[in-house]
């Protein structure tokens, strides 16, 4: 699979503050690529460079195999985090204006707008001023403006903020539909559950540096840490409470249980093989559940950020 | 507002005219008690405005009481001894206008002086004939006569042009600044600058608003002019002149003087003024609008603009004051000349100098050239601030910060 976008050794310095320090990412074609990082990590700086709003001090962006040029603005759709449109301008006029900025002709823009307004169920809003719309409605308009010129690369910054669950789901489905139609999606968010649901690749930027990048499944593979969820039915809880820390010493364990059922997580030390561990557990009580805990993106995020100070 | 403003303007002028006319409808009642033997009471004839009631045979205190009782506007008490005027006083709970008071003074004093002359066997008519009452005549070196009001006409024209320019710069400058702030707080700016270069957006914005300003100005002038003519024709009210003064002017000025004034107005370099107004408006507007856009880009909301407004307001105020004091005093004085070359003040100061005439074309061209060259410089600096400012959020900007942006 070739890459839709490659950022090579991007460096951006503002005065004496380094916003991006030799950051390189590769976004495969047709992927949903999650760009993660705490506030102020440099995500927005990178997105702005991809959008040619600012220029990198060094490094190069390659879009669909060729270095980024002004004409590429037509291939990119960008929905910024803090969204906004002209409040006192009519929805239709505004969409046409913004579409023309992206190189569409007026009639083309009109045609596509009609299609999208229908698709998102906002027909009849054409002549309304934006300030008359609810926030969710305005977000839909913003979404349409972003995708209208059918760019091959779509960048969404926190795409779900401001949407109610029904509309958030609608937008999520639209984004996935666009991916199926061949677009590549980069999206930047703090909402890890949406990353989990949608992304197939992630990159984590912390303090201006890229600290993690790759296929989500590979990343998770890397962060597997022999954590297991266990359920036991024990005849004697007190025995179990004593025995489990002994067997899996010195690893901290969590114990919780009702009556004689114990649910807990353990980290199995590397010197104990999994079958041995299972064997030990069955000696304590009746093993009803044993499964590996795959780290969530949230865990990986927090762990990586803390490790990198 | 585009079309409504001139309507409001004319409406207010008509309203003032109408209010003044009904204001004069009710006559004030004024009692006159002449204790000199009825010499002076005949001087006071009823007019639309004032109705005189002559009191006879009353004592001073009785007259005061009676006037108060009858709710008269005032009481004029003329006191004398054996037919000689001793003093006169006006009793009123109101405060009579200076015009009214001096009219009474003049009437009584003239009459008293006349009778004094008669008593001393001086021929009043002869004296009148021998008194010299010539007025100074004003003309320029080419021999064109001007009226004494000429200076005032020039001040009014120049002042109006300069003031108008300042108002337009402030109004439209604020407009462009608000639109920058709106785009910035809306974040729509990020969508737009991902499609066009910030400098194009900035220049386009300024050009657009300056054209809007010129259109607005033309609409005001044309609509205002048409409405004024319509109003004066249909309602018969001369909205341009104050009715209170019209009377006085007619009395004190004969036709030749009116002709001189009209001549003065005709001699004003109107075409030059209008031409220069547009050039200076465009230049001055671009200069200040560049600064306004930079300010708009540097802040997050309108309240934060205060700290940066000083460099905009200060030169404008300075220009107006230099205009009203130095230029009026001597349009070719050093201060006036220097300020008509400094780009930040030249649009206003030069416009104020032009009606006084004798500004060589090279002076105007030099001043315009300096203005337009500095626009390029200021616009480049402003665009540097703009480019960075529009993408900078949540940071309180100060002068030091702006200086840093200039050097990026």
XYZ file of C-alpha atoms in Angstrom:
717
model
C 0.000 0.000 0.000
C 1.495 3.323 -1.008
C 1.396 6.384 1.167
C -1.080 9.191 0.671
C 1.019 11.516 2.740
C 4.531 11.482 4.030
C 6.062 14.007 6.352
C 9.815 13.785 6.331
C 11.875 15.257 9.163
C 9.591 18.224 9.714
C 11.046 20.926 11.933
C 9.242 24.077 12.981
C 10.658 26.644 15.380
C 8.830 29.720 16.697
C 11.384 32.101 18.162
C 13.116 29.959 20.756
C 10.305 27.433 20.989
C 10.521 24.243 18.938
C 7.030 23.194 17.896
C 8.063 20.182 15.834
C 11.378 18.433 16.134
C 12.201 16.297 13.091
C 8.811 14.633 12.982
C 8.284 12.017 10.273
C 5.024 10.219 9.644
C 3.652 8.086 6.797
C -0.056 7.927 6.203
C -1.004 4.925 4.049
C -3.573 5.445 1.320
C -7.110 4.628 2.392
C -6.287 4.524 6.081
C -7.840 6.320 9.002
C -4.834 7.775 10.709
C -5.111 8.981 14.281
C -2.814 11.850 15.191
C -2.645 11.848 18.960
C -0.919 13.895 21.558
C -1.522 16.038 24.613
C -2.434 19.698 24.254
C 0.405 21.760 22.884
C 2.325 18.736 21.608
C 2.575 20.069 18.066
C -0.364 18.373 16.336
C -1.885 21.605 15.120
C 1.505 22.859 13.922
C 1.890 19.713 11.843
C -1.644 19.963 10.459
C -1.059 23.610 9.539
C 2.090 22.676 7.688
C 0.245 19.957 5.772
C -2.394 22.569 4.897
C 0.298 25.015 3.777
C -0.943 27.562 6.271
C 2.606 27.741 7.591
C 5.860 26.514 6.121
C 8.220 24.112 7.898
C 11.701 25.411 8.715
C 13.120 22.204 7.329
C 11.793 18.891 6.097
C 9.393 17.984 3.361
C 5.794 16.937 2.892
C 5.045 14.512 0.090
C 1.454 14.186 -1.040
C 0.548 11.252 -3.271
C 4.155 10.904 -4.290
C 4.957 14.514 -5.152
C 6.302 17.325 -2.952
C 3.628 19.620 -1.549
C 2.760 22.533 -3.834
C 0.160 25.300 -3.728
C -2.044 23.421 -6.219
C -2.464 20.659 -3.631
C -4.920 22.704 -1.619
C -7.572 21.242 -3.873
C -6.611 17.736 -2.761
C -6.900 18.451 0.940
C -9.983 19.068 3.043
C -9.458 20.460 6.521
C -11.903 20.820 9.368
C -10.244 22.781 12.194
C -10.926 22.012 15.807
C -12.564 25.284 16.729
C -14.961 25.515 13.910
C -16.546 28.571 12.550
C -18.176 30.046 9.547
C -19.417 33.529 8.830
C -22.304 33.923 11.240
C -24.360 36.459 9.356
C -23.870 34.956 5.920
C -26.394 32.628 4.346
C -25.496 28.946 4.440
C -25.689 28.383 0.685
C -23.718 31.506 -0.320
C -21.066 30.699 2.226
C -20.633 27.122 1.062
C -20.342 28.262 -2.549
C -17.760 30.894 -1.608
C -15.612 28.417 0.320
C -15.958 25.825 -2.438
C -14.798 28.366 -5.004
C -11.739 29.066 -2.857
C -10.958 25.362 -3.255
C -11.203 25.604 -7.018
C -14.764 24.457 -7.730
C -16.902 26.295 -10.235
C -20.159 27.820 -9.041
C -22.413 25.352 -10.814
C -20.292 22.404 -9.701
C -20.449 23.660 -6.122
C -24.227 24.057 -6.279
C -24.751 20.602 -7.646
C -22.602 18.937 -5.021
C -24.065 21.031 -2.242
C -27.556 19.905 -3.152
C -26.358 16.317 -2.977
C -24.678 16.747 0.402
C -27.475 18.794 1.950
C -29.809 15.962 1.100
C -27.400 13.304 2.293
C -27.099 14.933 5.717
C -30.747 15.914 5.874
C -30.327 19.672 5.971
C -32.235 20.627 2.841
C -34.139 23.824 3.398
C -31.273 25.471 5.268
C -29.832 26.997 2.128
C -31.158 30.494 2.734
C -30.846 30.478 6.510
C -28.158 32.539 8.143
C -25.638 30.524 10.063
C -26.501 32.186 13.353
C -30.029 30.772 13.068
C -28.676 27.221 13.042
C -28.137 25.007 16.067
C -24.548 24.059 16.812
C -25.046 20.560 15.443
C -26.508 21.922 12.215
C -23.601 24.325 11.816
C -21.210 21.418 12.325
C -22.881 19.557 9.502
C -22.446 22.576 7.245
C -18.801 22.702 8.269
C -18.405 19.026 7.462
C -19.907 19.543 4.021
C -17.576 22.464 3.334
C -14.641 20.227 4.235
C -15.530 17.344 1.954
C -17.280 19.167 -0.894
C -14.326 19.438 -3.247
C -13.776 15.667 -2.936
C -10.221 15.850 -1.650
C -8.118 12.727 -1.525
C -6.852 13.663 1.932
C -9.202 14.745 4.706
C -7.965 16.209 7.957
C -10.357 16.411 10.879
C -9.339 18.092 14.092
C -11.591 16.802 16.902
C -14.399 15.971 14.471
C -16.935 14.895 17.070
C -16.827 17.767 19.518
C -20.129 19.560 19.610
C -22.144 16.744 18.104
C -24.808 14.879 20.026
C -24.370 11.068 20.020
C -26.802 10.605 17.121
C -25.064 13.138 14.890
C -21.597 12.053 16.030
C -22.482 8.587 14.822
C -23.799 9.985 11.554
C -20.538 11.853 10.975
C -18.508 8.818 11.971
C -20.346 6.752 9.381
C -19.840 9.483 6.779
C -16.116 9.551 7.472
C -15.858 5.782 7.137
C -17.928 5.940 3.965
C -15.497 8.498 2.540
C -12.638 6.190 3.386
C -14.397 3.345 1.591
C -14.799 5.652 -1.395
C -11.036 6.030 -1.467
C -10.172 9.019 0.684
C -7.426 8.996 3.278
C -8.387 10.398 6.669
C -6.144 11.990 9.245
C -7.821 12.770 12.454
C -6.595 14.383 15.533
C -8.445 13.842 18.761
C -8.308 13.392 22.495
C -11.235 10.997 22.481
C -9.469 7.689 22.651
C -12.563 5.561 22.269
C -13.149 7.011 18.816
C -9.543 6.261 17.910
C -10.087 2.695 19.051
C -13.215 2.433 16.920
C -12.021 4.082 13.755
C -8.274 4.299 13.319
C -6.136 1.661 11.751
C -2.930 3.651 12.163
C -1.829 6.015 14.893
C 0.962 8.437 15.640
C 1.640 9.938 19.010
C 3.343 13.302 19.291
C 4.558 14.512 22.632
C 6.549 17.664 23.344
C 7.276 18.293 19.675
C 8.637 14.791 19.100
C 7.104 11.774 17.467
C 7.147 9.087 20.137
C 5.075 6.358 18.538
C 3.839 5.492 15.105
C 2.418 2.510 13.332
C -0.488 0.241 12.666
C -2.810 0.223 15.638
C -2.669 -3.561 15.963
C 1.153 -3.517 15.854
C 1.322 -0.794 18.437
C -0.981 -2.727 20.698
C 1.118 -5.813 20.148
C 4.140 -3.849 21.310
C 2.386 -2.693 24.420
C 1.158 -6.111 25.524
C 2.576 -6.509 28.979
C 1.478 -9.895 30.274
C -1.574 -8.451 31.953
C -4.439 -10.843 32.467
C -7.968 -10.665 33.769
C -8.868 -13.586 35.982
C -12.049 -14.817 37.669
C -11.889 -17.483 40.336
C -14.499 -19.152 42.530
C -12.774 -19.950 45.786
C -13.790 -21.958 48.811
C -11.631 -19.802 51.009
C -11.167 -16.153 50.078
C -8.644 -15.457 52.791
C -6.425 -18.192 51.444
C -6.726 -16.734 47.965
C -5.848 -13.240 49.169
C -2.690 -14.605 50.747
C -1.734 -17.081 48.057
C -2.106 -14.918 44.939
C 0.450 -12.290 45.977
C 2.814 -15.068 46.958
C 2.593 -16.842 43.616
C 2.875 -13.743 41.513
C 5.190 -11.862 43.798
C 6.410 -9.114 43.513
C 3.876 -7.982 40.954
C 1.048 -5.837 42.331
C -2.392 -7.327 41.820
C -5.868 -5.996 42.127
C -8.380 -8.072 44.011
C -12.067 -7.562 44.148
C -14.924 -9.964 44.641
C -18.420 -10.665 45.840
C -19.170 -13.690 48.010
C -16.753 -16.347 46.902
C -16.134 -15.042 43.349
C -12.917 -13.125 42.822
C -12.333 -10.891 39.787
C -8.856 -9.454 39.477
C -6.051 -8.456 37.215
C -2.585 -9.817 37.447
C 0.650 -9.159 35.747
C 2.386 -12.451 35.216
C 6.147 -12.207 35.736
C 8.295 -13.211 32.800
C 9.810 -16.098 34.706
C 6.435 -17.819 34.931
C 5.056 -19.368 31.768
C 1.370 -18.855 31.091
C 0.388 -22.549 31.485
C 2.228 -22.628 34.799
C 0.373 -19.539 35.902
C -2.943 -21.096 34.939
C -2.012 -24.183 36.833
C -1.246 -22.167 39.933
C -4.511 -20.311 39.680
C -6.564 -23.493 39.407
C -4.996 -24.651 42.646
C -6.377 -21.617 44.418
C -9.913 -21.985 43.152
C -12.095 -22.803 40.177
C -10.839 -20.736 37.206
C -13.858 -19.336 35.358
C -12.171 -16.608 33.348
C -8.664 -16.038 32.071
C -7.900 -13.569 29.304
C -5.144 -11.253 28.234
C -5.785 -7.558 28.780
C -4.894 -5.811 25.520
C -3.806 -2.258 26.316
C -6.304 0.392 25.227
C -5.133 3.369 23.206
C -5.902 5.407 26.283
C -3.472 3.326 28.367
C -0.813 3.513 25.689
C -1.315 7.266 25.408
C -1.013 7.883 29.125
C 1.873 5.476 29.561
C 3.866 6.901 26.679
C 3.284 10.498 27.671
C 4.336 9.772 31.248
C 7.404 7.827 30.148
C 8.472 10.762 28.010
C 8.161 13.079 30.983
C -27.621 52.019 7.004
C -26.162 52.815 3.599
C -29.268 54.587 2.395
C -30.838 55.395 5.717
C -28.052 57.642 7.031
C -28.624 60.515 4.578
C -32.369 60.187 5.159
C -31.825 60.522 8.876
C -29.500 63.457 8.290
C -32.074 65.316 6.199
C -34.834 64.276 8.574
C -32.973 65.777 11.514
C -32.309 68.996 9.594
C -36.022 69.259 8.758
C -36.984 68.467 12.320
C -34.734 71.227 13.621
C -36.197 73.672 11.130
C -39.726 72.700 12.047
C -39.065 72.804 15.785
C -37.500 76.254 15.490
C -40.501 77.519 13.539
C -43.058 76.291 16.102
C -40.809 77.426 18.893
C -41.186 81.024 17.671
C -44.967 80.726 17.320
C -45.857 81.486 20.907
C -45.146 85.090 21.811
C -43.648 85.950 25.165
C -45.512 88.508 27.215
C -43.316 91.241 28.550
C -44.546 94.058 30.773
C -43.022 97.517 30.353
C -43.122 100.115 33.099
C -41.706 103.436 31.977
C -41.215 105.875 34.853
C -39.463 108.518 32.733
C -42.677 109.931 31.361
C -43.515 107.537 28.596
C -40.488 108.366 26.442
C -39.333 104.833 25.903
C -42.389 102.620 25.953
C -43.185 103.435 22.332
C -39.871 101.810 21.327
C -41.244 98.391 22.067
C -43.475 97.188 19.294
C -45.161 93.813 19.333
C -43.541 91.157 17.212
C -44.301 87.464 16.551
C -41.934 86.612 19.280
C -42.545 89.316 21.860
C -45.749 90.936 23.011
C -45.335 94.069 25.112
C -47.859 95.163 27.722
C -47.426 98.720 28.866
C -48.141 99.223 32.532
C -49.085 102.665 33.735
C -49.187 104.364 37.057
C -47.894 101.462 39.042
C -45.194 101.542 41.637
C -42.086 99.434 41.094
C -43.085 96.794 43.625
C -46.688 96.706 42.388
C -45.469 96.198 38.796
C -43.175 93.357 39.845
C -46.003 91.724 41.762
C -48.478 92.193 38.902
C -46.073 90.735 36.320
C -45.418 87.760 38.502
C -49.131 87.314 39.131
C -49.948 87.422 35.403
C -47.115 84.972 34.714
C -45.407 87.311 32.255
C -42.067 86.378 30.788
C -40.489 89.457 32.276
C -40.785 93.039 33.313
C -38.771 95.864 31.814
C -38.465 98.669 34.305
C -37.163 102.001 33.060
C -36.414 104.406 35.890
C -35.770 108.080 35.474
C -35.715 111.406 37.154
C -37.503 114.387 35.567
C -37.552 112.754 32.173
C -33.886 111.768 32.354
C -32.972 108.115 32.058
C -31.404 106.878 35.243
C -31.299 103.157 34.887
C -33.269 100.292 33.448
C -33.670 96.731 34.587
C -35.221 93.534 33.424
C -36.986 91.242 35.872
C -37.464 87.648 34.874
C -37.350 84.185 36.424
C -36.045 82.960 33.114
C -32.624 83.777 31.727
C -33.153 85.943 28.637
C -30.844 85.420 25.675
C -27.889 87.782 25.159
C -29.387 88.863 21.797
C -32.609 89.906 23.429
C -30.861 91.831 26.216
C -28.517 93.708 23.930
C -31.415 94.605 21.622
C -33.156 96.279 24.578
C -29.942 98.006 25.629
C -29.339 99.332 22.115
C -32.867 100.659 21.697
C -32.935 102.515 25.001
C -29.358 103.797 24.775
C -29.846 105.064 21.213
C -32.992 106.863 22.163
C -31.389 108.366 25.302
C -28.274 109.431 23.380
C -30.465 111.052 20.780
C -32.374 113.056 23.330
C -29.114 114.066 25.045
C -27.806 115.372 21.718
C -31.022 117.282 21.161
C -30.870 118.835 24.591
C -27.370 120.052 23.861
C -28.421 121.507 20.526
C -26.442 119.094 18.430
C -27.863 118.306 15.044
C -28.497 114.592 15.075
C -28.771 114.280 11.337
C -25.547 116.163 10.778
C -23.763 114.021 13.297
C -25.086 110.923 11.600
C -23.849 112.216 8.287
C -20.388 113.030 9.620
C -19.820 109.757 11.407
C -17.526 107.508 9.376
C -18.656 103.877 9.128
C -16.474 102.288 6.488
C -15.780 98.585 6.434
C -12.442 97.090 5.491
C -12.370 95.508 2.062
C -10.493 92.272 1.545
C -8.932 91.236 -1.717
C -6.037 89.141 -2.893
C -3.086 90.358 -4.915
C -4.768 89.558 -8.206
C -7.511 91.929 -7.185
C -10.304 89.489 -6.436
C -12.477 90.782 -3.648
C -13.414 88.533 -0.796
C -15.788 88.969 2.094
C -14.756 89.043 5.705
C -16.410 85.636 6.035
C -13.996 84.193 3.502
C -11.627 82.877 6.182
C -14.497 81.188 7.945
C -15.754 79.596 4.750
C -12.305 78.141 4.141
C -11.993 76.918 7.696
C -15.433 75.311 7.497
C -14.713 73.624 4.156
C -11.253 72.373 5.114
C -12.393 71.381 8.572
C -15.382 69.479 7.200
C -13.223 67.641 4.656
C -10.564 66.736 7.241
C -13.117 65.712 9.826
C -15.057 63.612 7.335
C -11.856 61.843 6.337
C -11.077 61.084 9.963
C -14.582 59.747 10.558
C -14.375 57.505 7.505
C -10.979 56.179 8.532
C -12.186 55.395 12.036
C -15.530 53.912 10.964
C -14.210 51.749 8.148
C -10.956 50.971 9.945
C -12.973 49.596 12.831
C -15.067 47.648 10.377
C -12.051 45.964 8.841
C -10.612 45.289 12.287
C -13.851 43.705 13.486
C -13.985 41.491 10.427
C -10.430 40.283 11.094
C -11.322 39.538 14.707
C -14.506 37.791 13.602
C -12.650 35.540 11.184
C -10.046 34.833 13.786
C -12.410 33.987 16.638
C -14.558 31.984 14.214
C -11.496 30.029 13.119
C -12.811 30.318 9.594
C -9.478 31.976 8.971
C -7.798 28.562 9.055
C -10.035 27.307 6.285
C -9.454 30.409 4.206
C -5.697 30.664 4.632
C -5.403 27.000 3.718
C -6.744 28.160 0.334
C -5.340 31.668 -0.156
C -2.239 33.500 1.026
C -2.809 35.691 4.098
C -1.406 38.755 2.306
C -4.004 38.427 -0.469
C -6.740 38.081 2.088
C -5.536 41.177 3.920
C -5.148 43.361 0.859
C -8.468 42.131 -0.524
C -10.170 42.916 2.724
C -8.786 46.443 2.865
C -9.543 47.122 -0.791
C -13.068 45.822 -0.374
C -13.854 47.965 2.633
C -12.270 51.063 1.106
C -14.472 50.647 -1.962
C -17.428 50.181 0.355
C -16.395 53.425 2.071
C -16.199 55.348 -1.186
C -19.539 53.966 -2.322
C -21.103 54.911 0.976
C -19.647 58.394 0.729
C -20.959 58.874 -2.811
C -24.381 57.592 -1.796
C -24.480 60.009 1.107
C -23.475 62.909 -1.057
C -25.908 62.118 -3.875
C -28.893 61.065 -1.779
C -28.285 63.870 0.694
C -28.066 66.424 -2.084
C -31.259 65.220 -3.795
C -33.162 65.107 -0.533
C -32.018 68.567 0.494
C -33.203 70.019 -2.779
C -36.487 68.112 -2.545
C -36.999 69.194 1.028
C -36.338 72.865 0.377
C -38.612 72.852 -2.682
C -41.528 70.983 -1.164
C -41.583 72.273 2.378
C -40.260 75.752 1.809
C -37.923 75.385 4.739
C -34.392 76.520 4.299
C -32.792 73.673 6.152
C -29.288 74.966 5.542
C -29.485 78.172 7.467
C -30.521 78.805 10.996
C -33.778 80.804 10.923
C -32.707 82.876 13.938
C -29.662 84.164 12.091
C -31.292 84.619 8.719
C -33.083 87.712 9.884
C -29.958 89.295 11.234
C -27.937 88.478 8.133
C -30.539 90.080 5.916
C -30.445 93.227 7.959
C -26.720 93.635 8.245
C -25.701 92.570 4.793
C -26.653 94.133 1.557
C -26.688 92.270 -1.717
C -23.128 93.050 -2.667
C -21.919 91.277 0.431
C -23.962 88.188 -0.357
C -22.474 88.250 -3.796
C -19.011 88.403 -2.308
C -19.735 85.368 -0.150
C -21.077 83.430 -3.129
C -18.000 84.523 -4.980
C -15.847 83.189 -2.137
C -17.565 79.839 -2.290
C -17.137 79.749 -6.055
C -13.448 80.542 -5.641
C -12.848 77.530 -3.387
C -10.837 74.893 -5.229
C -13.787 72.498 -5.026
C -12.662 70.160 -7.799
C -9.151 70.043 -6.434
C -10.584 69.373 -2.998
C -12.844 66.545 -4.160
C -10.050 65.003 -6.220
C -7.635 65.215 -3.314
C -10.274 63.910 -0.929
C -10.491 60.671 -2.874
C -6.743 60.266 -3.261
C -6.113 61.046 0.400
C -9.046 58.938 1.505
C -7.761 55.894 -0.356
C -4.190 56.496 0.797
C -5.051 57.374 4.367
C -7.495 54.515 4.552
C -4.993 51.939 3.293
C -2.423 53.210 5.753
C -4.676 53.129 8.783
C -6.593 50.018 7.710
C -3.275 48.134 7.519
C -2.644 49.095 11.120
C -6.211 48.192 12.040
C -5.897 44.723 10.465
C -2.636 44.134 12.318
C -4.348 45.102 15.571
C -7.309 42.866 14.756
C -4.971 39.949 14.095
C -3.005 40.520 17.282
C -5.935 40.243 19.667
C -8.535 37.595 20.489
C -11.499 39.896 21.025
C -12.521 43.478 20.612
C -11.986 44.464 24.251
C -8.281 43.671 23.938
C -7.839 46.184 21.134
C -7.749 49.136 23.555
C -4.029 48.925 24.315
C -3.143 49.109 20.612
C -5.562 51.876 19.651
C -3.279 54.694 20.781
C -1.035 54.711 17.672
C -4.162 54.948 15.528
C -6.102 57.546 17.450
C -3.137 59.724 18.433
C -1.977 60.772 14.936
C -5.576 61.276 13.834
C -6.310 63.542 16.788
C -2.984 65.293 16.304
C -3.838 65.896 12.646
C -7.238 67.328 13.523
C -5.763 69.633 16.183
C -2.900 70.739 13.999
C -5.535 71.353 11.316
C -7.835 73.394 13.503
C -5.145 75.420 15.242
C -1.980 75.687 13.166
C -3.524 75.547 9.695
C -6.324 77.976 10.555
C -3.769 80.318 12.058
C -1.323 80.113 9.174
C -1.848 77.531 6.431
C 1.732 77.978 5.242
C 3.382 77.900 8.662
C 6.170 75.436 9.368
C 4.072 73.168 11.580
C 1.190 73.058 9.099
C 3.551 72.301 6.213
C 5.493 69.584 8.028
C 2.337 67.825 9.204
C 0.952 67.916 5.676
C 3.927 65.775 4.602
C 3.958 63.241 7.452
C 2.020 60.268 6.038
C -0.011 59.556 9.173
C -1.303 63.123 9.372
C -0.973 64.380 5.809
C -4.376 63.269 4.491
C -6.203 65.374 7.066
C -3.833 68.322 7.361
C -3.342 68.734 3.604
C -7.092 68.585 3.006
C -7.492 71.378 5.532
C -4.776 73.440 3.844
C -6.166 73.099 0.325
C -9.166 75.474 0.671
C -6.756 78.275 1.614
C -5.352 78.022 -1.875
C -1.864 78.588 -3.163
C -0.755 75.045 -2.351
C 1.522 74.221 -5.234
C 0.844 71.007 -7.083
C 4.317 69.748 -6.317
C 3.561 70.050 -2.613
C 0.467 67.925 -2.977
C 2.241 65.419 -5.208
C 5.144 65.137 -2.759
C 2.802 64.628 0.166
C 0.815 62.008 -1.751
C 3.989 60.251 -2.875
C 5.255 60.050 0.708
C 1.865 58.724 1.768
C 1.716 56.016 -0.870
C 5.329 54.936 -0.348
C 4.780 54.598 3.373
C 1.641 52.533 2.703
C 3.830 49.873 1.138
C 6.134 49.860 4.153
C 3.339 49.825 6.715
C 1.408 47.186 4.767
C 4.443 44.879 4.726
C 4.906 45.260 8.474
C 1.176 44.821 9.069
C 1.047 41.703 6.926
C 3.843 40.161 8.980
C 1.880 40.702 12.146
C -1.331 39.621 10.429
C 0.132 36.399 9.074
C 1.214 35.256 12.533
C -1.510 36.893 14.588
C -4.436 35.241 12.845
C -3.165 31.809 13.865
C -2.237 32.747 17.423
C -4.873 32.115 20.033
C -5.270 32.615 23.727
C -2.056 34.520 24.180
C -2.214 38.049 25.519
C -0.238 40.001 22.987
C 1.893 42.985 23.943
C 4.223 45.322 22.079
C 7.264 43.141 22.717
C 5.448 40.160 21.255
C 4.481 42.138 18.150
C 8.084 43.167 17.656
C 9.074 39.504 17.788
C 6.485 38.661 15.141
C 7.917 41.316 12.869
C 11.244 39.530 12.956
C 10.005 36.014 12.194
